[in-house]
mmCIF file with all atom_site columns, C-alpha atoms in Angstrom:
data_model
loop_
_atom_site.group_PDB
_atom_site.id
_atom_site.type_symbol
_atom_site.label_atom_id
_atom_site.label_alt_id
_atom_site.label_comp_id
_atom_site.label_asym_id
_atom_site.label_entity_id
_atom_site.label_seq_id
_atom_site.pdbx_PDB_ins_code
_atom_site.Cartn_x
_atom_site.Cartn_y
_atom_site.Cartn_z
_atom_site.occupancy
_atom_site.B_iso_or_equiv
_atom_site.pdbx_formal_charge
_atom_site.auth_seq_id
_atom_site.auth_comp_id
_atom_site.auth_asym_id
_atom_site.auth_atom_id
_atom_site.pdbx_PDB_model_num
ATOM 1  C CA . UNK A 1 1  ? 11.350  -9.481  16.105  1.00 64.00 ? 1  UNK A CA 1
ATOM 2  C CA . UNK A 1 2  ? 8.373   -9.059  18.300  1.00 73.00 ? 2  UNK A CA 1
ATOM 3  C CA . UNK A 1 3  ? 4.897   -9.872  16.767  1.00 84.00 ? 3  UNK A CA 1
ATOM 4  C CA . UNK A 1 4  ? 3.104   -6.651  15.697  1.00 87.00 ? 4  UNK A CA 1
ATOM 5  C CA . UNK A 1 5  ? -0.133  -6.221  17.252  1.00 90.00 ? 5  UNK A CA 1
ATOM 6  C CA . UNK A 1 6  ? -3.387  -4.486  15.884  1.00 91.00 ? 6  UNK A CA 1
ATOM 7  C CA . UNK A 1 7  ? -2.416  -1.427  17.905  1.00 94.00 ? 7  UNK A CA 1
ATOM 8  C CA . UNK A 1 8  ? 0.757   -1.247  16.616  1.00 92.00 ? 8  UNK A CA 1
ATOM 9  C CA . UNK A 1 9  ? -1.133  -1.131  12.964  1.00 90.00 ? 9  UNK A CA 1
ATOM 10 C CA . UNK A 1 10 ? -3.336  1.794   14.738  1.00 92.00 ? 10 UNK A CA 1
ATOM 11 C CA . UNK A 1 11 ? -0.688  4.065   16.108  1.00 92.00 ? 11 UNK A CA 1
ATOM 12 C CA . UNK A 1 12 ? 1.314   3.892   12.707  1.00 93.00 ? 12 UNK A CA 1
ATOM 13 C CA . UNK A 1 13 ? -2.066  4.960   10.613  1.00 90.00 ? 13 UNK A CA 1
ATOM 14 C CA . UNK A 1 14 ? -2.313  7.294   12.842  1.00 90.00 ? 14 UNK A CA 1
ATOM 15 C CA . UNK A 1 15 ? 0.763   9.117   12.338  1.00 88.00 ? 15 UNK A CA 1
ATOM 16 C CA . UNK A 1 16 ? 0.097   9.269   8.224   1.00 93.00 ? 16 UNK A CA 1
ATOM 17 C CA . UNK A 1 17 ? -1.691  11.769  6.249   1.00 93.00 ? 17 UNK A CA 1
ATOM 18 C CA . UNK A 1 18 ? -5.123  11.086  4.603   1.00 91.00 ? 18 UNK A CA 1
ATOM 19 C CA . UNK A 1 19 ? -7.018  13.047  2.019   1.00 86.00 ? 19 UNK A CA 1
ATOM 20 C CA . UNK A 1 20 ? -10.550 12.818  1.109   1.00 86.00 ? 20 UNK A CA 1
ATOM 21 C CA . UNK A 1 21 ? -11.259 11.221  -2.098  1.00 81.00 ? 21 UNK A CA 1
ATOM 22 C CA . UNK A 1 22 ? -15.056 11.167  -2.921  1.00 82.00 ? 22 UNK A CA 1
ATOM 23 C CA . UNK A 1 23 ? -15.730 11.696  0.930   1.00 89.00 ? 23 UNK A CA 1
ATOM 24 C CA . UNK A 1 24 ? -13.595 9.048   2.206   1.00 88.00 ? 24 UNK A CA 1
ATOM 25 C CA . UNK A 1 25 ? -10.023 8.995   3.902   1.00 88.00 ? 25 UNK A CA 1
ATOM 26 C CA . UNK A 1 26 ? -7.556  8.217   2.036   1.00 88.00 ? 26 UNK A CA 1
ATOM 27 C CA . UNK A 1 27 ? -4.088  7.143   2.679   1.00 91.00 ? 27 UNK A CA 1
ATOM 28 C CA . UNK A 1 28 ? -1.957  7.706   -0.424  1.00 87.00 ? 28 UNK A CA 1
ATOM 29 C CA . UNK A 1 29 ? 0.492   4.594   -1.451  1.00 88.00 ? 29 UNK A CA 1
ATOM 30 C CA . UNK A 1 30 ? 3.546   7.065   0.090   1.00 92.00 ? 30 UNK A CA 1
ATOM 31 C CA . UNK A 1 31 ? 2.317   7.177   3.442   1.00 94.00 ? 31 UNK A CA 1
ATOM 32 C CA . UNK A 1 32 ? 1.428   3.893   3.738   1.00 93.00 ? 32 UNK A CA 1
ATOM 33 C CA . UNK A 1 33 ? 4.556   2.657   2.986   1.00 94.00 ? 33 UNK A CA 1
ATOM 34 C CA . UNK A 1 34 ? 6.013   5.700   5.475   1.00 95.00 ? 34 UNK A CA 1
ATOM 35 C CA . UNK A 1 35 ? 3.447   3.489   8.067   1.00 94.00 ? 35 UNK A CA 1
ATOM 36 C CA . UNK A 1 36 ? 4.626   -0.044  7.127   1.00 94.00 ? 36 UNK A CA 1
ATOM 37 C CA . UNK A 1 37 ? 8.419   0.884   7.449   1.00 94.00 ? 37 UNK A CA 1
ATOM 38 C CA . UNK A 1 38 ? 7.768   2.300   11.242  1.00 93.00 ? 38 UNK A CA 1
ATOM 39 C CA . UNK A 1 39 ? 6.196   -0.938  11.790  1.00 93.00 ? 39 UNK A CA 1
ATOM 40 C CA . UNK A 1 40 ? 8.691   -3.224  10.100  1.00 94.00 ? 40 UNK A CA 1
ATOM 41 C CA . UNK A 1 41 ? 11.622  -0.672  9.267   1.00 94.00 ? 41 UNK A CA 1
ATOM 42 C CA . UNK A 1 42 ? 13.889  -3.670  7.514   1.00 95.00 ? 42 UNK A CA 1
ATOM 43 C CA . UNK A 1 43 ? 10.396  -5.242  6.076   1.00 95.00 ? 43 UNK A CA 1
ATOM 44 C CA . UNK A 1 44 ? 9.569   -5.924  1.815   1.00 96.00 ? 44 UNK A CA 1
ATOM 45 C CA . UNK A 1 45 ? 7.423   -4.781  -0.693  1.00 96.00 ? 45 UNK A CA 1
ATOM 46 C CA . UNK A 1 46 ? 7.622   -6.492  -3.908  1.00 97.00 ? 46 UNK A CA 1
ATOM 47 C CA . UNK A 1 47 ? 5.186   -5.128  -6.842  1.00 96.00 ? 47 UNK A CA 1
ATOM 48 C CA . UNK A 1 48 ? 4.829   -6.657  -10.437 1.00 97.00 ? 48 UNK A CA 1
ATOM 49 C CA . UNK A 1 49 ? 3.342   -5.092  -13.211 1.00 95.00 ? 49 UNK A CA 1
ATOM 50 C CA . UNK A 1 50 ? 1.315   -7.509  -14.683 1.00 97.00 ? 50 UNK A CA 1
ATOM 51 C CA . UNK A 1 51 ? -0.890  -5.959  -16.899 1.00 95.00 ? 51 UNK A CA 1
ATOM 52 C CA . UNK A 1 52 ? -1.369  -2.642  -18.842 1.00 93.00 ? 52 UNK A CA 1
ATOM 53 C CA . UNK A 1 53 ? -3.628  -2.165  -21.341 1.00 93.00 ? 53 UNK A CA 1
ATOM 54 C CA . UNK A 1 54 ? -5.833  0.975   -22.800 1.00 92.00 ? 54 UNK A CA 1
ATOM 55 C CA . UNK A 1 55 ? -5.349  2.446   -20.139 1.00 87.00 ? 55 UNK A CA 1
ATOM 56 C CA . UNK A 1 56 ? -5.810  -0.049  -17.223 1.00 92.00 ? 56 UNK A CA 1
ATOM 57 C CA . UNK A 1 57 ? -2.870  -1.469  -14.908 1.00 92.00 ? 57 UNK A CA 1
ATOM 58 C CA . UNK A 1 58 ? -3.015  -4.110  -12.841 1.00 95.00 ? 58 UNK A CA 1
ATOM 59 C CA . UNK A 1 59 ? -0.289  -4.890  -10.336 1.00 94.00 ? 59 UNK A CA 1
ATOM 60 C CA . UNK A 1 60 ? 0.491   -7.260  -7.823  1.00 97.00 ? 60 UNK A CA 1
ATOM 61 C CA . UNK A 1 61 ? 2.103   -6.339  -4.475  1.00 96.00 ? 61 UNK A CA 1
ATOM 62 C CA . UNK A 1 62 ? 4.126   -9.152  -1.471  1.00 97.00 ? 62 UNK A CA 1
ATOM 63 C CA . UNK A 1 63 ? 4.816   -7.582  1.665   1.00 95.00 ? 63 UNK A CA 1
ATOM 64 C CA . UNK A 1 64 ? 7.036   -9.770  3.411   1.00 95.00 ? 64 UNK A CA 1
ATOM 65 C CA . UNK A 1 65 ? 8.756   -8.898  7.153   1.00 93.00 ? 65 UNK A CA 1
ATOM 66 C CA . UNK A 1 66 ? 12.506  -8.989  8.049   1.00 93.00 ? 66 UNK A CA 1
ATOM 67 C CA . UNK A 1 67 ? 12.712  -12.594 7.856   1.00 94.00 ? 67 UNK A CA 1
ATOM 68 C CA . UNK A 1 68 ? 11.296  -12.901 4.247   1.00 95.00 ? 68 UNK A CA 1
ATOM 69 C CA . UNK A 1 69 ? 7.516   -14.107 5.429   1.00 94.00 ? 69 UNK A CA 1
ATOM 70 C CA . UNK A 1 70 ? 3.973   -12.926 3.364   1.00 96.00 ? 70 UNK A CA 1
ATOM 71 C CA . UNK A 1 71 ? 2.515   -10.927 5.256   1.00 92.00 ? 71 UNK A CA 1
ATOM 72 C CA . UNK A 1 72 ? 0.220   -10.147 2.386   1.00 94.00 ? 72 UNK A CA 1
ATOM 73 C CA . UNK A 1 73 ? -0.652  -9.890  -0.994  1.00 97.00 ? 73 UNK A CA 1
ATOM 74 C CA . UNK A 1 74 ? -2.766  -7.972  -3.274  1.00 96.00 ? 74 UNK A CA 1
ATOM 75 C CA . UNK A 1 75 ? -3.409  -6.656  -6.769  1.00 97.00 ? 75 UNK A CA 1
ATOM 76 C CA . UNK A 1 76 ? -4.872  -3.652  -7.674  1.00 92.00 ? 76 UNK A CA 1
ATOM 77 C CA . UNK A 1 77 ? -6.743  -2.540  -10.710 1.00 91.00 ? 77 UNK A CA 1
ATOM 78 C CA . UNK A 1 78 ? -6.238  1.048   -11.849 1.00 86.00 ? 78 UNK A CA 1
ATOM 79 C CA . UNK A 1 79 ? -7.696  2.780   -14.494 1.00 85.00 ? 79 UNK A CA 1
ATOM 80 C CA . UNK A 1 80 ? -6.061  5.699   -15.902 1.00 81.00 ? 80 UNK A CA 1
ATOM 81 C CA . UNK A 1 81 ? -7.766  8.953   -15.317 1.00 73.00 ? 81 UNK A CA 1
ATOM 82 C CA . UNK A 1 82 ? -10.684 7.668   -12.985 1.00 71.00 ? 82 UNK A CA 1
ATOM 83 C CA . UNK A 1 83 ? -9.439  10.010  -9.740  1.00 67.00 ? 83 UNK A CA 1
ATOM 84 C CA . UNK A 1 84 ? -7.133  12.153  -9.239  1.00 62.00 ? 84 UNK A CA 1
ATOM 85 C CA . UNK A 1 85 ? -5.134  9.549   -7.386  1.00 62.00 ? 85 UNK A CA 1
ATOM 86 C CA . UNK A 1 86 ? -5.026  7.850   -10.863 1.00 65.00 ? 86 UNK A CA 1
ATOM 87 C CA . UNK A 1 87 ? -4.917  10.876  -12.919 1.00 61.00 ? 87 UNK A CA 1
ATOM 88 C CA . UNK A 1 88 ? -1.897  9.492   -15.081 1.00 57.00 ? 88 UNK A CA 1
#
């Protein structure tokens, strides 16, 4: 696979959808995957659940290419009712 460059990351952004939450652009979780799988059609996203209480989640995410390889990680904490995005 050829290495993906930083315009490669532009062009794909720039072919999602974006709302504005609290005046900012935002990319919901459904078009950034729609991005990441132009990019890396074959690629991974692993999430885990690790936490939910009262309310709050926290979850961890992988993304990983074709050959298996971290691209990233990240976890998230989302609380239940605090936007729209996170409305249930």
């Amino acid at each position: 696979m050829a290495a993906i460059t930083y315009s490669d990351i532009i062009n794909a952004n720039k072919g999602i959808k974006h709302a504005s939450v609290k005046g900012k652009s935002y990319a919901e979780v459904h078009e950034r995957v729609k991005a990441f799988r132009s990019i890396i059609p074959n690629g991974c996203i692993e999430t885990e659940l690790l936490s939910v209480e009262k309310g709050v989640c926290i979850i961890k995410a992988i993304v990983r290419n074709e050959e298996g390889q971290i691209l990233g990680t990240g976890i998230a904490y989302e609380k239940e009712g605090s936007s729209f995005i996170n409305d249930t």
